[in-house]
Coordinates of C-alpha atoms in Angstrom, one line a residue:
M1 CA 0.0 0.1 -0.5
S2 CA 1.3 3.1 -0.9
T3 CA 1.5 5.8 1.7
D4 CA 2.1 8.8 -0.6
A5 CA -1.0 11.2 0.4
A6 CA -3.6 12.0 -2.4
H7 CA -5.1 15.5 -1.9
T8 CA -7.5 17.8 -3.6
R9 CA -6.8 21.4 -4.3
T10 CA -10.2 23.8 -4.4
G11 CA -10.3 27.4 -4.9
R12 CA -8.1 30.0 -7.5
E13 CA -4.7 31.2 -7.9
E14 CA -5.4 34.7 -7.7
A15 CA -3.4 37.3 -5.9
G16 CA -3.1 40.8 -6.0
P17 CA -0.1 42.8 -7.8
G18 CA 2.4 43.0 -4.7
G19 CA 0.4 40.8 -2.5
L20 CA 2.0 37.5 -0.1
R21 CA 1.9 34.1 -0.5
F22 CA 0.7 32.8 2.7
C23 CA 0.3 29.3 3.6
M24 CA -2.0 28.2 6.5
V25 CA -1.2 24.8 7.8
T26 CA -3.9 23.1 10.0
T27 CA -5.6 20.2 11.1
F28 CA -9.3 21.2 10.8
Y29 CA -10.9 23.4 8.2
P30 CA -14.5 24.3 7.1
P31 CA -16.4 22.0 6.8
Y32 CA -13.8 19.3 8.3
N33 CA -13.8 21.3 11.4
F34 CA -15.7 20.9 14.6
G35 CA -15.1 24.1 16.9
G36 CA -13.7 27.3 16.5
D37 CA -10.1 26.7 15.5
G38 CA -11.1 25.6 11.6
I39 CA -13.5 28.9 11.3
A40 CA -10.9 31.3 12.1
V41 CA -8.2 29.9 9.8
Q42 CA -11.1 30.4 7.4
R43 CA -11.6 33.9 8.2
L44 CA -8.3 34.9 8.6
S45 CA -7.3 33.6 5.1
R46 CA -10.3 35.1 3.5
A47 CA -9.4 38.2 5.0
L48 CA -5.9 38.5 3.5
A49 CA -7.1 37.2 0.3
R50 CA -9.7 40.5 0.1
R51 CA -6.4 42.7 0.9
G52 CA -4.8 41.0 -2.5
H53 CA -2.7 38.4 -0.9
H54 CA -2.8 34.7 -1.8
V55 CA -3.6 32.1 0.6
T56 CA -3.4 28.4 0.2
V57 CA -4.6 26.4 3.6
V58 CA -3.2 22.7 4.3
H59 CA -5.9 20.6 5.6
D60 CA -6.3 16.5 7.0
A61 CA -9.3 15.1 6.2
D62 CA -8.3 11.7 7.5
A63 CA -8.1 13.3 11.2
Y64 CA -11.8 14.8 10.9
D65 CA -13.1 11.4 9.6
L66 CA -11.4 9.5 12.8
L67 CA -13.3 12.3 15.1
S68 CA -16.5 12.4 13.3
P69 CA -19.3 9.7 12.5
S70 CA -20.8 11.9 9.8
T71 CA -19.3 13.1 6.3
P72 CA -19.4 17.0 6.2
S73 CA -21.7 18.5 3.6
G74 CA -20.1 19.8 0.6
A75 CA -17.2 22.2 0.9
P76 CA -18.1 26.2 0.5
E77 CA -16.8 27.3 -2.8
E78 CA -13.6 29.6 -1.8
P79 CA -12.9 33.2 -3.3
P80 CA -10.2 34.3 -5.3
G81 CA -6.9 33.9 -3.8
V82 CA -7.8 31.2 -1.4
E83 CA -6.9 27.4 -2.4
V84 CA -7.5 24.4 0.1
V85 CA -5.4 21.6 -0.7
R86 CA -7.6 18.6 1.2
L87 CA -4.8 15.5 2.4
R88 CA -6.2 12.1 2.2
S89 CA -3.8 9.4 3.0
G90 CA -5.3 6.3 2.2
L91 CA -5.0 5.2 5.3
G92 CA -8.0 6.1 7.1
A93 CA -7.9 6.8 11.0
L94 CA -4.0 5.6 10.9
S95 CA -2.9 8.4 9.5
P96 CA -3.7 10.8 12.3
L97 CA -2.9 7.8 14.7
L98 CA 0.3 7.6 13.8
T99 CA 0.9 11.5 13.2
Q100 CA -0.4 11.6 17.1
Q101 CA 2.0 9.0 18.3
L102 CA 5.2 9.8 16.6
G103 CA 4.9 13.7 16.6
R104 CA 5.3 14.2 12.5
P105 CA 3.3 13.1 9.8
V106 CA 3.9 9.8 8.3
A107 CA 1.9 9.4 5.6
N108 CA 1.2 13.1 4.3
G109 CA 4.7 14.1 5.2
S110 CA 6.0 13.6 1.5
A111 CA 2.8 15.2 0.1
I112 CA 3.1 18.5 3.1
R113 CA 7.1 19.0 2.3
R114 CA 6.8 18.8 -1.0
L115 CA 3.8 21.5 -1.1
L116 CA 5.9 23.7 1.6
E117 CA 9.0 23.8 -0.1
E118 CA 7.7 24.2 -3.5
G119 CA 4.9 26.6 -3.0
R120 CA 7.3 30.1 -2.9
F121 CA 5.4 31.2 0.3
D122 CA 6.4 34.1 2.1
V123 CA 4.9 33.0 5.6
I124 CA 4.1 29.7 6.7
W125 CA 1.5 29.5 9.2
Y126 CA 0.9 27.1 11.6
H127 CA -2.2 26.4 13.6
N128 CA -3.4 23.1 15.0
V129 CA -1.1 20.9 13.7
S130 CA -1.8 18.0 16.4
L131 CA -2.7 15.7 13.4
V132 CA -1.8 17.1 10.3
G133 CA 1.8 17.1 11.5
G134 CA 2.6 17.6 14.8
P135 CA 6.1 19.0 15.7
G136 CA 8.0 17.6 13.0
I137 CA 6.3 19.5 10.4
L138 CA 7.1 22.7 11.4
A139 CA 10.6 21.9 10.1
A140 CA 9.4 22.0 6.7
G141 CA 9.7 24.7 3.9
E142 CA 11.3 28.3 3.8
A143 CA 9.6 31.2 5.2
V144 CA 8.5 33.1 7.6
K145 CA 7.2 31.0 10.1
I146 CA 4.1 31.8 12.4
Y147 CA 2.3 29.8 14.9
E148 CA -0.3 30.3 16.9
A149 CA -1.7 28.6 20.2
H150 CA -5.4 28.5 19.4
E151 CA -5.6 25.7 21.7
H152 CA -2.7 25.0 25.1
W153 CA -1.3 21.9 22.7
L154 CA 2.4 23.3 23.0
V155 CA 2.1 22.2 26.6
C156 CA -0.6 20.3 27.2
P157 CA -1.0 16.6 25.3
T158 CA -4.9 16.9 26.3
H159 CA -5.0 20.7 24.2
V160 CA -7.0 21.9 26.8
L161 CA -5.9 21.8 30.5
W162 CA -8.8 20.1 31.6
R163 CA -6.9 17.5 34.4
H164 CA -8.2 13.9 34.9
G165 CA -11.5 14.9 33.1
R166 CA -12.5 16.8 35.9
E167 CA -10.9 20.2 36.9
P168 CA -8.8 22.7 35.3
C169 CA -5.5 21.6 35.7
T170 CA -3.1 23.7 37.8
G171 CA 0.1 21.4 37.9
R172 CA 1.5 18.7 35.9
E173 CA -0.1 14.9 36.2
C174 CA 0.2 14.6 32.4
L175 CA 0.5 10.6 32.0
R176 CA -2.5 10.0 34.4
C177 CA -4.3 12.5 32.8
V178 CA -4.3 11.4 29.3
L179 CA -5.2 8.1 30.2
R180 CA -8.2 9.5 31.9
H181 CA -9.3 11.1 28.6
R182 CA -8.7 7.5 26.8
R183 CA -5.9 9.1 24.5
P184 CA -2.8 6.7 24.2
P185 CA 0.4 9.1 25.7
Q186 CA 2.6 10.4 23.3
L187 CA 6.3 9.5 23.7
W188 CA 8.1 12.0 21.6
R189 CA 6.9 14.7 24.5
Y190 CA 9.6 13.4 26.5
T191 CA 12.0 13.5 24.4
G192 CA 13.1 16.9 23.3
L193 CA 11.2 16.7 19.7
L194 CA 8.9 19.6 20.4
E195 CA 11.5 22.3 21.3
R196 CA 13.8 21.2 18.5
R197 CA 11.4 21.7 16.1
L198 CA 10.1 25.3 17.8
R199 CA 13.3 26.4 16.8
H200 CA 12.5 27.2 13.1
V201 CA 9.5 29.0 14.6
D202 CA 9.8 32.8 14.1
A203 CA 6.8 34.1 16.5
F204 CA 4.4 32.5 18.4
I205 CA 0.9 34.1 18.9
A206 CA -1.5 33.7 21.9
K207 CA -5.2 34.7 21.9
S208 CA -5.2 36.8 25.1
E209 CA -3.4 37.6 27.6
F210 CA -4.5 34.8 30.0
S211 CA -3.3 32.2 27.4
R212 CA 0.0 33.6 27.2
R213 CA 0.4 33.8 30.9
K214 CA -0.9 29.8 31.1
H215 CA 1.7 28.8 28.6
H216 CA 4.5 30.2 30.3
E217 CA 3.4 29.1 33.7
F218 CA 3.6 24.9 32.1
G219 CA 7.3 25.7 30.9
F220 CA 6.4 27.3 27.6
A221 CA 9.6 29.8 27.6
R222 CA 9.7 31.9 24.2
P223 CA 7.5 35.3 23.7
M224 CA 4.4 34.9 22.4
E225 CA 2.4 38.0 20.8
V226 CA -0.8 38.1 22.0
V227 CA -3.3 38.4 18.6
P228 CA -7.5 38.3 19.4
Y229 CA -9.8 36.7 17.3
F230 CA -11.8 38.8 14.9
L231 CA -15.1 38.4 12.9
P232 CA -15.8 40.0 9.5
D233 CA -17.4 43.5 10.2
P234 CA -21.2 43.0 9.7
A235 CA -22.5 42.7 6.0
A236 CA -24.6 45.8 4.9
E237 CA -27.8 43.9 4.9
E238 CA -26.7 42.9 8.3
R239 CA -26.7 46.7 9.4
A240 CA -29.6 47.6 7.6
A241 CA -32.5 45.7 9.3
P242 CA -32.3 43.1 12.7
A243 CA -33.7 39.6 11.9
P244 CA -37.0 38.6 12.8
R245 CA -37.0 37.7 16.4
P246 CA -36.6 33.4 16.3
H247 CA -38.6 32.9 19.6
E248 CA -41.6 34.4 21.4
R249 CA -40.8 34.4 25.1
P250 CA -37.8 36.7 26.3
Y251 CA -34.6 34.0 26.9
F252 CA -31.1 33.7 27.4
L253 CA -28.6 32.2 24.8
F254 CA -25.7 29.4 25.2
V255 CA -23.9 28.8 21.8
G256 CA -21.4 25.9 21.8
R257 CA -20.1 22.4 21.4
L258 CA -21.9 20.2 24.0
E259 CA -19.2 18.8 26.5
R260 CA -18.8 18.8 30.0
I261 CA -15.9 21.6 30.1
K262 CA -18.4 24.0 28.7
G263 CA -20.1 23.9 32.2
L264 CA -23.5 23.9 31.1
D265 CA -24.5 21.3 34.1
D266 CA -25.0 24.2 36.9
V267 CA -27.0 26.5 34.3
I268 CA -30.1 24.3 33.3
P269 CA -31.1 23.6 36.7
L270 CA -31.4 27.1 37.2
F271 CA -34.3 27.3 34.7
R272 CA -36.6 25.3 37.0
D273 CA -36.6 28.5 39.2
Y274 CA -36.4 31.3 37.0
P275 CA -40.1 31.6 34.9
D276 CA -39.2 34.8 33.4
A277 CA -37.1 33.5 30.3
D278 CA -36.2 30.9 28.8
L279 CA -32.6 28.8 27.8
L280 CA -32.0 28.1 24.4
I281 CA -29.1 25.8 23.5
I282 CA -27.3 26.1 20.2
G283 CA -24.9 23.5 19.4
D284 CA -24.3 19.3 19.8
G285 CA -21.5 17.1 21.1
D286 CA -20.7 14.2 23.0
Y287 CA -22.3 15.3 26.1
G288 CA -25.4 16.3 24.3
E289 CA -27.5 13.2 25.6
A290 CA -26.5 13.4 29.6
L291 CA -27.7 17.3 29.3
R292 CA -30.6 16.6 28.0
A293 CA -31.6 14.0 30.4
R294 CA -30.7 16.8 33.0
A295 CA -32.9 19.4 31.4
A296 CA -35.6 16.4 31.7
G297 CA -39.1 17.9 32.4
L298 CA -38.0 21.5 32.2
A299 CA -40.2 23.2 29.8
R300 CA -38.4 26.2 29.6
V301 CA -34.7 24.8 28.4
R302 CA -34.6 24.1 24.3
F303 CA -32.1 22.3 22.4
L304 CA -32.3 23.8 19.0
G305 CA -28.7 21.6 17.7
R306 CA -26.5 23.3 15.2
L307 CA -27.5 26.3 13.4
A308 CA -26.3 28.0 10.4
P309 CA -24.3 31.4 11.0
E310 CA -27.1 33.4 9.3
A311 CA -29.6 32.0 11.6
L312 CA -27.8 32.2 14.4
R313 CA -27.4 36.0 14.3
A314 CA -30.9 36.8 14.9
Y315 CA -30.6 34.5 18.0
Y316 CA -27.9 36.5 19.4
H317 CA -29.3 39.6 18.4
H318 CA -33.0 39.1 20.3
A319 CA -31.3 37.7 23.6
E320 CA -31.2 39.0 26.7
A321 CA -27.9 37.7 27.5
L322 CA -25.0 35.0 26.0
I323 CA -24.2 32.9 29.0
V324 CA -20.8 31.4 28.9
P325 CA -20.6 29.3 31.6
S326 CA -17.1 27.3 30.7
V327 CA -15.3 25.6 33.4
C328 CA -11.8 24.8 31.6
F329 CA -9.3 27.3 30.7
E330 CA -10.2 28.6 26.9
T331 CA -7.4 30.3 25.4
F332 CA -10.1 32.8 24.2
G333 CA -13.9 32.8 23.2
I334 CA -15.6 33.4 20.2
I335 CA -18.9 33.5 21.3
L336 CA -18.2 36.2 23.1
I337 CA -17.2 38.7 20.4
E338 CA -20.3 37.4 18.0
A339 CA -22.6 38.7 21.2
F340 CA -20.6 41.7 20.9
R341 CA -21.0 42.6 17.8
Q342 CA -24.8 42.1 17.8
A343 CA -24.9 44.4 20.4
T344 CA -25.5 41.5 23.2
P345 CA -24.7 41.4 27.0
V346 CA -22.7 38.5 28.3
L347 CA -22.6 36.9 31.5
A348 CA -19.6 34.7 31.8
R349 CA -18.0 32.7 34.5
H350 CA -15.0 34.1 36.1
I351 CA -12.5 31.8 34.5
G352 CA -9.6 31.9 32.1
P353 CA -10.0 34.6 29.5
F354 CA -13.4 35.8 30.3
P355 CA -12.5 37.8 33.2
E356 CA -10.5 39.9 30.5
L357 CA -12.7 40.3 27.7
I358 CA -15.6 41.4 30.0
R359 CA -13.2 44.3 31.4
Q360 CA -11.8 44.8 27.9
S361 CA -15.4 45.9 26.8
G362 CA -17.6 46.7 29.8
G363 CA -20.4 44.6 28.2
G364 CA -21.5 42.4 30.5
M365 CA -20.9 40.7 34.1
L366 CA -19.0 37.7 35.4
F367 CA -20.5 34.8 38.1
T368 CA -18.6 32.2 39.9
T369 CA -21.7 30.4 41.4
P370 CA -25.0 29.7 40.1
E371 CA -26.7 31.6 42.6
E372 CA -24.8 35.2 41.0
L373 CA -25.3 33.9 37.5
A374 CA -29.5 34.2 38.6
A375 CA -28.9 37.0 39.7
A376 CA -26.8 38.7 36.9
M377 CA -29.9 37.4 34.6
R378 CA -32.3 39.2 36.8
R379 CA -30.4 42.2 36.6
V380 CA -30.1 42.0 32.9
Q381 CA -33.6 41.4 32.3
H382 CA -35.3 43.6 34.8
E383 CA -32.8 46.5 34.5
P384 CA -33.1 48.1 31.1
G385 CA -31.4 51.3 31.5
L386 CA -28.2 48.6 32.6
R387 CA -28.5 46.2 29.3
A388 CA -28.5 49.2 27.6
E389 CA -25.8 50.3 28.5
M390 CA -23.5 47.2 28.1
A391 CA -25.0 46.4 24.8
Q392 CA -23.6 50.0 23.9
S393 CA -20.2 49.1 25.3
A394 CA -20.5 45.6 23.9
R395 CA -20.7 47.0 20.4
A396 CA -18.5 49.6 20.5
A397 CA -15.8 47.5 21.4
F398 CA -16.0 45.1 19.3
A399 CA -15.5 47.6 16.3
Q400 CA -12.8 49.1 18.2
R401 CA -10.5 45.7 19.5
W402 CA -12.2 42.5 17.7
S403 CA -13.2 43.6 14.1
E404 CA -11.3 42.6 11.1
A405 CA -10.5 46.2 10.3
A406 CA -8.7 46.3 13.8
V407 CA -7.2 43.0 14.1
L408 CA -5.8 42.4 11.0
P409 CA -3.1 45.0 11.6
Q410 CA -1.6 43.4 14.5
Y411 CA -1.0 40.0 12.7
L412 CA 0.8 41.8 9.7
Q413 CA 2.6 43.5 12.5
V414 CA 3.9 40.0 13.7
I415 CA 5.3 39.0 10.8
H416 CA 6.8 42.4 10.0
D417 CA 8.7 42.2 13.1
A418 CA 9.6 38.1 12.7
A419 CA 10.6 38.9 9.3
L420 CA 13.6 41.7 10.5
R421 CA 14.4 39.2 13.3
S422 CA 15.1 36.5 10.8
G423 CA 16.7 38.5 8.1
R424 CA 14.4 38.5 5.6
A425 CA 14.8 42.4 5.1
Q426 CA 12.9 42.6 1.8
L427 CA 9.8 40.8 2.9
A428 CA 9.5 43.3 6.0
E429 CA 9.7 46.4 3.3
R430 CA 7.2 45.2 1.1
L431 CA 5.0 44.9 4.4
H432 CA 6.4 48.1 5.7
A433 CA 5.3 49.8 1.9
G434 CA 1.6 48.1 1.6
A435 CA 1.4 45.0 0.9
A436 CA -0.2 44.5 4.0

């Protein structure tokens, strides 16, 4: 059996005059994705293409197939300037399992190296590489190299700093922890392979000040720049008129994957004694059945499944507030800025990066206990002046901090500085002269 990877290219080879050539290396990319990292890579790629750059995205369909029981719907057409290379090894689930265990791309290695070495890229941008290539792929290709930490994979074998499947991690117990997560140990993490391959990377990006601090607390010694997630600016039709109300009664909203670490266990019971509003839960996941059982008999708790982004905007816009009850250490929290864009306040647990985002925006409140959350819900719903003030602050902060126009120049400044440090003065000059 041949281990040479087959790959499918979609998109068009178009770039503006003077544009740079980017390669995004990521495990997941829509529609072959689960969480926010794949969508973030798509948004970044399209934003760069809109500014005249060319972007090639390399991702691993075998990894998606390993983790998903269903085949995704057809891939969306990419705009000019974005090309997608979808890797399939012919080995199925064995390919990402070998990468996870050995820390390098075994089945797809030759295909990825050929793409990176022959692509004439100015920038190679690594995202979630855990199953597409592991640390071994960081040495391939010649370009300015950026690593963006969407998760805590650099310091945590389970990516999420969720120790033993029951608590936020405050100290390493990695071997027992991965076994509790029912994952095979990664022996390469004890060999120095990661440290050797990280020397090929010119700049590292954390998604929040909290995430940068956690990386350093867990032993990651290299400097990290903080560049947050962004959302595209609202389309003209979205700004013109709000979508019709999607639910008759007042409601609070949850959006995300249904996993234990998302913290819904102590939110759902609140609606047994909260008659003033419903809880709408948008998303799906492995923990969904357990949560539905927890909500049995609660008419005010509704599970809506996954919704398209166009439909989701209306739910954000008309919600009393978005509830973000995660109990783990997230790296950012894209759903917060999705709510802020719709001028919707956020009630977030006092953990991880959420205090940072609430402080920067003034667009919500924090809670620690279910009782504090219930009190915050009452204030948002029954103090219209307070809600209006938070809504206005949230929308203004989104435009200033987390819009595409605000964030993309920060990314390009990181690349400019990395080019100077690595001796690529010509690339730095192109960025400075207006290629960005």
